[in-house]
Coordinates of N, CA, C and O in Angstrom, one line a residue:
X1 N 18.9 -124.4 -86.4 CA 18.8 -123.8 -87.7 C 20.0 -124.2 -88.5 O 21.0 -124.7 -88.0
X2 N 19.9 -124.0 -89.8 CA 21.0 -124.5 -90.7 C 21.5 -123.3 -91.6 O 20.7 -122.6 -92.1
X3 N 22.8 -123.2 -91.7 CA 23.3 -122.1 -92.6 C 23.2 -122.5 -94.0 O 23.1 -121.6 -94.9
X4 N 23.2 -123.8 -94.3 CA 23.1 -124.2 -95.7 C 24.2 -123.5 -96.5 O 25.4 -123.7 -96.2
X5 N 23.9 -122.8 -97.6 CA 24.9 -122.1 -98.4 C 24.9 -120.6 -98.1 O 25.3 -119.8 -98.9
X6 N 24.4 -120.2 -96.9 CA 24.3 -118.8 -96.5 C 25.3 -118.5 -95.4 O 25.0 -118.6 -94.2
X7 N 26.5 -118.2 -95.8 CA 27.6 -117.8 -94.9 C 28.1 -116.4 -95.3 O 28.2 -116.1 -96.5
X8 N 28.2 -115.5 -94.3 CA 28.6 -114.1 -94.5 C 29.8 -113.8 -93.8 O 30.0 -114.2 -92.6
X9 N 30.7 -112.9 -94.3 CA 31.8 -112.4 -93.6 C 31.5 -111.3 -92.7 O 30.4 -110.7 -92.8
X10 N 32.3 -111.1 -91.7 CA 32.1 -109.9 -90.8 C 30.8 -110.0 -90.0 O 30.3 -111.1 -89.7
X11 N 30.3 -108.8 -89.6 CA 29.0 -108.8 -88.8 C 27.9 -108.4 -89.8 O 27.9 -107.3 -90.4
X12 N 26.9 -109.3 -89.9 CA 25.8 -109.1 -90.9 C 24.6 -109.6 -90.3 O 24.3 -110.8 -90.3
X13 N 23.7 -108.7 -89.7 CA 22.5 -109.1 -89.1 C 21.5 -109.7 -90.0 O 20.5 -110.2 -89.6
X14 N 21.7 -109.5 -91.3 CA 20.8 -110.1 -92.3 C 21.1 -111.5 -92.7 O 20.5 -112.2 -93.4
X15 N 22.2 -112.0 -92.1 CA 22.7 -113.4 -92.4 C 22.3 -114.3 -91.3 O 23.1 -114.7 -90.4
X16 N 21.0 -114.8 -91.3 CA 20.5 -115.6 -90.2 C 19.6 -116.7 -90.8 O 19.3 -116.7 -92.0
X17 N 19.3 -117.6 -89.9 CA 18.4 -118.7 -90.3 C 17.4 -118.9 -89.1 O 17.7 -118.6 -88.0
X18 N 16.3 -119.5 -89.4 CA 15.4 -119.8 -88.3 C 16.0 -120.8 -87.3 O 16.5 -121.8 -87.8
X19 N 16.0 -120.5 -86.1 CA 16.5 -121.4 -85.1 C 15.4 -122.1 -84.3 O 14.3 -122.2 -84.8
X20 N 15.7 -122.7 -83.2 CA 14.7 -123.4 -82.4 C 13.9 -122.4 -81.6 O 14.3 -121.3 -81.2
X21 N 12.7 -122.8 -81.3 CA 11.7 -122.0 -80.5 C 11.6 -120.6 -80.9 O 11.7 -119.7 -80.1
X22 N 11.4 -120.4 -82.2 CA 11.1 -119.1 -82.8 C 12.2 -118.1 -82.5 O 12.0 -116.9 -82.4
X23 N 13.4 -118.5 -82.5 CA 14.6 -117.7 -82.4 C 15.4 -117.7 -83.7 O 15.1 -118.5 -84.6
X24 N 16.3 -116.9 -83.8 CA 17.2 -116.8 -85.0 C 18.6 -117.3 -84.6 O 19.1 -117.0 -83.5
X25 N 19.3 -118.0 -85.5 CA 20.7 -118.2 -85.3 C 21.4 -117.6 -86.5 O 20.8 -117.3 -87.5
X26 N 22.7 -117.3 -86.4 CA 23.4 -116.5 -87.4 C 24.5 -117.3 -88.1 O 25.0 -118.3 -87.5
X27 N 24.8 -116.9 -89.3 CA 25.8 -117.5 -90.1 C 26.8 -116.5 -90.6 O 27.5 -116.8 -91.5
X28 N 26.9 -115.4 -89.9 CA 28.0 -114.5 -90.2 C 29.2 -114.8 -89.2 O 29.0 -115.4 -88.2
X29 N 30.4 -114.4 -89.6 CA 31.6 -114.8 -88.9 C 31.6 -114.2 -87.5 O 32.2 -114.7 -86.6
X30 N 30.8 -113.1 -87.3 CA 30.7 -112.5 -86.0 C 30.0 -113.3 -84.9 O 30.2 -113.1 -83.7
X31 N 29.2 -114.3 -85.4 CA 28.4 -115.1 -84.4 C 29.3 -115.9 -83.5 O 28.9 -116.2 -82.4
X32 N 30.5 -116.1 -83.9 CA 31.4 -116.8 -83.0 C 31.7 -116.0 -81.7 O 31.9 -116.5 -80.6
X33 N 31.7 -114.7 -81.9 CA 32.0 -113.8 -80.7 C 30.7 -113.7 -79.8 O 30.8 -113.6 -78.6
X34 N 29.6 -113.6 -80.5 CA 28.3 -113.5 -79.7 C 27.7 -114.8 -79.3 O 26.8 -114.8 -78.5
X35 N 28.2 -115.9 -79.8 CA 27.7 -117.2 -79.4 C 26.3 -117.6 -79.9 O 25.7 -118.4 -79.3
X36 N 25.9 -117.0 -81.0 CA 24.6 -117.3 -81.5 C 24.6 -117.9 -82.9 O 23.7 -117.6 -83.7
X37 N 25.7 -118.7 -83.2 CA 25.8 -119.3 -84.5 C 24.8 -120.4 -84.6 O 24.4 -121.1 -83.6
X38 N 24.4 -120.7 -85.9 CA 23.6 -121.9 -86.1 C 24.4 -123.2 -85.8 O 25.7 -123.1 -85.8
X39 N 23.7 -124.3 -85.6 CA 24.4 -125.5 -85.2 C 25.5 -125.9 -86.2 O 26.5 -126.5 -85.9
X40 N 25.2 -125.7 -87.5 CA 26.1 -126.2 -88.5 C 27.1 -125.1 -89.0 O 27.8 -125.3 -90.0
X41 N 27.2 -124.0 -88.3 CA 28.1 -122.9 -88.8 C 29.5 -123.4 -89.0 O 30.1 -123.2 -90.0
X42 N 30.1 -124.1 -88.0 CA 31.5 -124.5 -88.1 C 31.7 -125.4 -89.3 O 32.6 -125.2 -90.1
X43 N 30.8 -126.4 -89.5 CA 31.0 -127.3 -90.6 C 30.7 -126.7 -91.9 O 31.4 -127.0 -92.9
X44 N 29.7 -125.8 -92.0 CA 29.3 -125.2 -93.3 C 30.1 -124.0 -93.7 O 30.5 -123.9 -94.8
X45 N 30.4 -123.1 -92.7 CA 31.0 -121.8 -93.1 C 32.5 -121.8 -92.8 O 33.2 -121.2 -93.7
X46 N 33.0 -122.2 -91.7 CA 34.4 -122.1 -91.5 C 35.3 -122.9 -92.4 O 36.4 -122.5 -92.7
X47 N 34.8 -124.0 -92.9 CA 35.6 -124.8 -93.8 C 35.8 -124.1 -95.1 O 36.7 -124.4 -95.8
X48 N 34.8 -123.3 -95.5 CA 34.9 -122.6 -96.8 C 35.5 -121.2 -96.7 O 35.3 -120.5 -97.7
X49 N 36.0 -120.8 -95.6 CA 36.6 -119.5 -95.4 C 37.7 -119.3 -96.4 O 38.6 -120.1 -96.6
X50 N 37.7 -118.1 -97.1 CA 38.7 -117.8 -98.1 C 39.2 -116.4 -97.8 O 38.5 -115.5 -97.7
X51 N 40.5 -116.3 -97.5 CA 41.1 -115.0 -97.2 C 41.4 -114.2 -98.4 O 41.4 -114.7 -99.5
X52 N 41.5 -112.9 -98.2 CA 41.7 -112.0 -99.3 C 43.1 -112.2 -99.9 O 44.0 -112.5 -99.2
X53 N 43.2 -112.1 -101.2 CA 44.5 -112.1 -101.9 C 44.6 -110.9 -102.8 O 43.6 -110.5 -103.4
X54 N 45.7 -110.3 -102.8 CA 45.9 -109.1 -103.6 C 47.1 -109.2 -104.6 O 48.0 -110.1 -104.3
X55 N 47.1 -108.5 -105.6 CA 48.1 -108.5 -106.6 C 49.3 -107.6 -106.2 O 49.3 -107.0 -105.1
X56 N 50.3 -107.5 -107.1 CA 51.5 -106.7 -106.7 C 51.1 -105.2 -106.8 O 50.2 -104.8 -107.4
X57 N 52.0 -104.4 -106.1 CA 51.8 -103.0 -106.1 C 52.1 -102.5 -107.6 O 53.0 -102.9 -108.2
X58 N 51.3 -101.5 -108.0 CA 51.5 -100.8 -109.2 C 52.6 -99.8 -109.1 O 53.2 -99.6 -108.0
X59 N 53.0 -99.1 -110.2 CA 54.1 -98.1 -110.1 C 53.6 -96.9 -109.3 O 52.4 -96.6 -109.2
X60 N 54.6 -96.2 -108.8 CA 54.2 -94.9 -108.1 C 53.8 -93.9 -109.1 O 54.4 -93.8 -110.2
X61 N 52.9 -93.0 -108.7 CA 52.4 -92.0 -109.6 C 53.5 -90.9 -109.6 O 54.4 -90.9 -108.8
X62 N 53.4 -89.9 -110.5 CA 54.2 -88.7 -110.4 C 53.9 -87.9 -109.2 O 52.9 -88.1 -108.5
X63 N 54.8 -87.0 -108.8 CA 54.6 -86.2 -107.7 C 53.4 -85.2 -107.9 O 53.3 -84.7 -109.0
X64 N 52.6 -85.1 -106.9 CA 51.4 -84.2 -107.1 C 51.7 -82.7 -107.3 O 50.9 -82.0 -107.7
X65 N 52.9 -82.4 -106.8 CA 53.3 -81.0 -107.0 C 54.6 -80.9 -107.9 O 55.6 -81.5 -107.6
X66 N 54.5 -80.1 -109.0 CA 55.7 -80.0 -109.8 C 56.9 -79.3 -109.2 O 58.0 -79.6 -109.5
X67 N 56.6 -78.4 -108.2 CA 57.6 -77.7 -107.5 C 57.3 -77.8 -106.0 O 56.2 -77.4 -105.6
X68 N 58.2 -78.3 -105.2 CA 58.0 -78.4 -103.8 C 57.4 -79.7 -103.3 O 57.4 -80.7 -104.0
X69 N 56.9 -79.6 -102.1 CA 56.4 -80.8 -101.4 C 55.1 -81.2 -102.0 O 54.2 -80.4 -102.2
X70 N 54.9 -82.5 -102.2 CA 53.7 -83.1 -102.7 C 53.6 -84.6 -102.3 O 54.3 -85.0 -101.3
X71 N 52.9 -85.4 -103.0 CA 52.8 -86.8 -102.6 C 52.7 -87.7 -103.9 O 52.2 -87.2 -104.9
X72 N 53.1 -88.9 -103.7 CA 52.9 -89.9 -104.8 C 52.0 -91.0 -104.2 O 51.9 -91.2 -103.0
X73 N 51.3 -91.7 -105.1 CA 50.4 -92.8 -104.7 C 50.7 -94.0 -105.6 O 51.2 -93.9 -106.7
X74 N 50.3 -95.2 -105.0 CA 50.3 -96.4 -105.8 C 49.2 -97.3 -105.3 O 48.8 -97.1 -104.1
X75 N 48.8 -98.2 -106.1 CA 47.7 -99.1 -105.6 C 47.9 -100.5 -106.1 O 48.8 -100.8 -106.9
X76 N 47.1 -101.4 -105.6 CA 47.1 -102.8 -106.0 C 45.6 -103.3 -106.0 O 44.8 -102.6 -105.4
X77 N 45.4 -104.3 -106.7 CA 44.0 -104.8 -106.9 C 43.8 -106.1 -106.1 O 44.7 -106.9 -105.8
X78 N 42.5 -106.3 -105.7 CA 42.1 -107.6 -105.1 C 42.0 -108.6 -106.1 O 41.3 -108.4 -107.2
X79 N 42.7 -109.7 -106.0 CA 42.6 -110.8 -106.9 C 41.6 -111.9 -106.4 O 41.0 -112.6 -107.3
X80 N 41.5 -112.1 -105.1 CA 40.5 -113.0 -104.6 C 39.8 -112.3 -103.4 O 40.5 -112.0 -102.4
X81 N 38.6 -111.9 -103.5 CA 37.9 -111.3 -102.4 C 37.7 -112.2 -101.2 O 37.5 -113.4 -101.4
X82 N 37.7 -111.7 -100.0 CA 37.5 -112.6 -98.8 C 36.0 -113.1 -98.8 O 35.1 -112.4 -99.2
X83 N 35.9 -114.4 -98.4 CA 34.5 -115.0 -98.3 C 34.4 -115.8 -97.1 O 35.4 -116.4 -96.6
X84 N 33.2 -115.8 -96.6 CA 32.8 -116.7 -95.4 C 33.7 -116.4 -94.2 O 34.2 -117.4 -93.5
X85 N 34.0 -115.2 -93.9 CA 34.8 -114.9 -92.7 C 36.3 -115.0 -92.9 O 37.0 -115.0 -91.9
X86 N 36.8 -115.1 -94.1 CA 38.2 -115.2 -94.3 C 38.9 -113.9 -94.0 O 38.2 -112.9 -93.8
X87 N 40.2 -113.9 -94.0 CA 41.0 -112.7 -93.7 C 40.6 -111.5 -94.6 O 40.5 -111.7 -95.8
X88 N 40.4 -110.4 -94.0 CA 40.0 -109.2 -94.8 C 41.2 -108.7 -95.6 O 42.3 -109.1 -95.4
X89 N 40.9 -107.9 -96.6 CA 42.0 -107.3 -97.5 C 42.9 -106.3 -96.8 O 42.4 -105.5 -96.0
X90 N 44.1 -106.3 -97.1 CA 45.0 -105.3 -96.6 C 44.8 -104.0 -97.3 O 44.0 -104.0 -98.3
X91 N 45.6 -103.0 -97.0 CA 45.4 -101.7 -97.7 C 45.7 -101.9 -99.2 O 46.6 -102.6 -99.6
X92 N 44.9 -101.2 -100.0 CA 45.0 -101.3 -101.4 C 45.7 -100.1 -102.0 O 46.0 -100.0 -103.2
X93 N 45.9 -99.0 -101.2 CA 46.6 -97.8 -101.6 C 47.6 -97.4 -100.7 O 47.5 -97.6 -99.5
X94 N 48.7 -96.8 -101.2 CA 49.8 -96.2 -100.4 C 50.1 -94.8 -100.9 O 49.9 -94.5 -102.0
X95 N 50.5 -94.0 -99.9 CA 50.9 -92.7 -100.3 C 52.2 -92.3 -99.6 O 52.4 -92.7 -98.5
X96 N 53.1 -91.6 -100.3 CA 54.3 -91.1 -99.6 C 54.7 -89.7 -100.1 O 54.2 -89.3 -101.2
X97 N 55.4 -89.0 -99.4 CA 55.8 -87.7 -99.7 C 56.8 -87.7 -100.9 O 57.5 -88.6 -101.1
X98 N 56.9 -86.5 -101.5 CA 57.9 -86.3 -102.6 C 58.2 -84.8 -102.7 O 57.5 -84.0 -102.2
X99 N 59.2 -84.6 -103.5 CA 59.6 -83.2 -103.7 C 59.7 -83.0 -105.2 O 60.5 -83.6 -105.9
X100 N 58.7 -82.2 -105.8 CA 58.7 -81.9 -107.2 C 59.9 -81.1 -107.6 O 60.2 -80.1 -107.0
X101 N 60.5 -81.6 -108.7 CA 61.7 -80.9 -109.2 C 61.6 -80.7 -110.7 O 62.5 -81.0 -111.5
X102 N 60.5 -80.1 -111.2 CA 60.3 -79.8 -112.6 C 61.4 -78.8 -113.0 O 61.7 -77.9 -112.2
X103 N 61.9 -78.8 -114.2 CA 62.9 -77.9 -114.7 C 62.5 -76.4 -114.5 O 63.3 -75.6 -114.2
X104 N 61.2 -76.1 -114.6 CA 60.7 -74.7 -114.4 C 60.8 -74.2 -113.0 O 60.7 -73.0 -112.8
X105 N 61.0 -75.2 -112.1 CA 61.0 -74.8 -110.7 C 62.2 -73.9 -110.4 O 62.2 -73.0 -109.6
X106 N 63.4 -74.1 -111.0 CA 64.6 -73.3 -110.8 C 64.4 -71.9 -111.2 O 65.0 -71.0 -110.6
X107 N 63.5 -71.6 -112.1 CA 63.3 -70.2 -112.6 C 62.6 -69.5 -111.4 O 62.9 -68.3 -111.2
X108 N 61.7 -70.2 -110.7 CA 60.9 -69.5 -109.6 C 61.9 -69.2 -108.5 O 61.6 -68.2 -107.7
X109 N 63.0 -69.9 -108.3 CA 63.9 -69.6 -107.2 C 64.6 -68.3 -107.4 O 65.0 -67.6 -106.6

């Protein structure tokens, strides 16, 4: 069987081609683990693997709690999505703790 232009990242049972003797061969990157890749998988799909690329982190948000313990978040965007079994994307969001210190908080104390 031939992958042609049909290469899929990860495990994808819908990414196959007709193989020999009425069987199916696969063109997803998981086929390397299961050993059922099409004959041209390496030449067709692995050569065109593109890993994920992400942009810089954005600014941290304000604290979710104006007074006391809360959290801040920040995110980044995918600039190049992974293709053909390339490296998957790293985390796109981060969260960390914070302590809200709004001027009105002192009145509550």
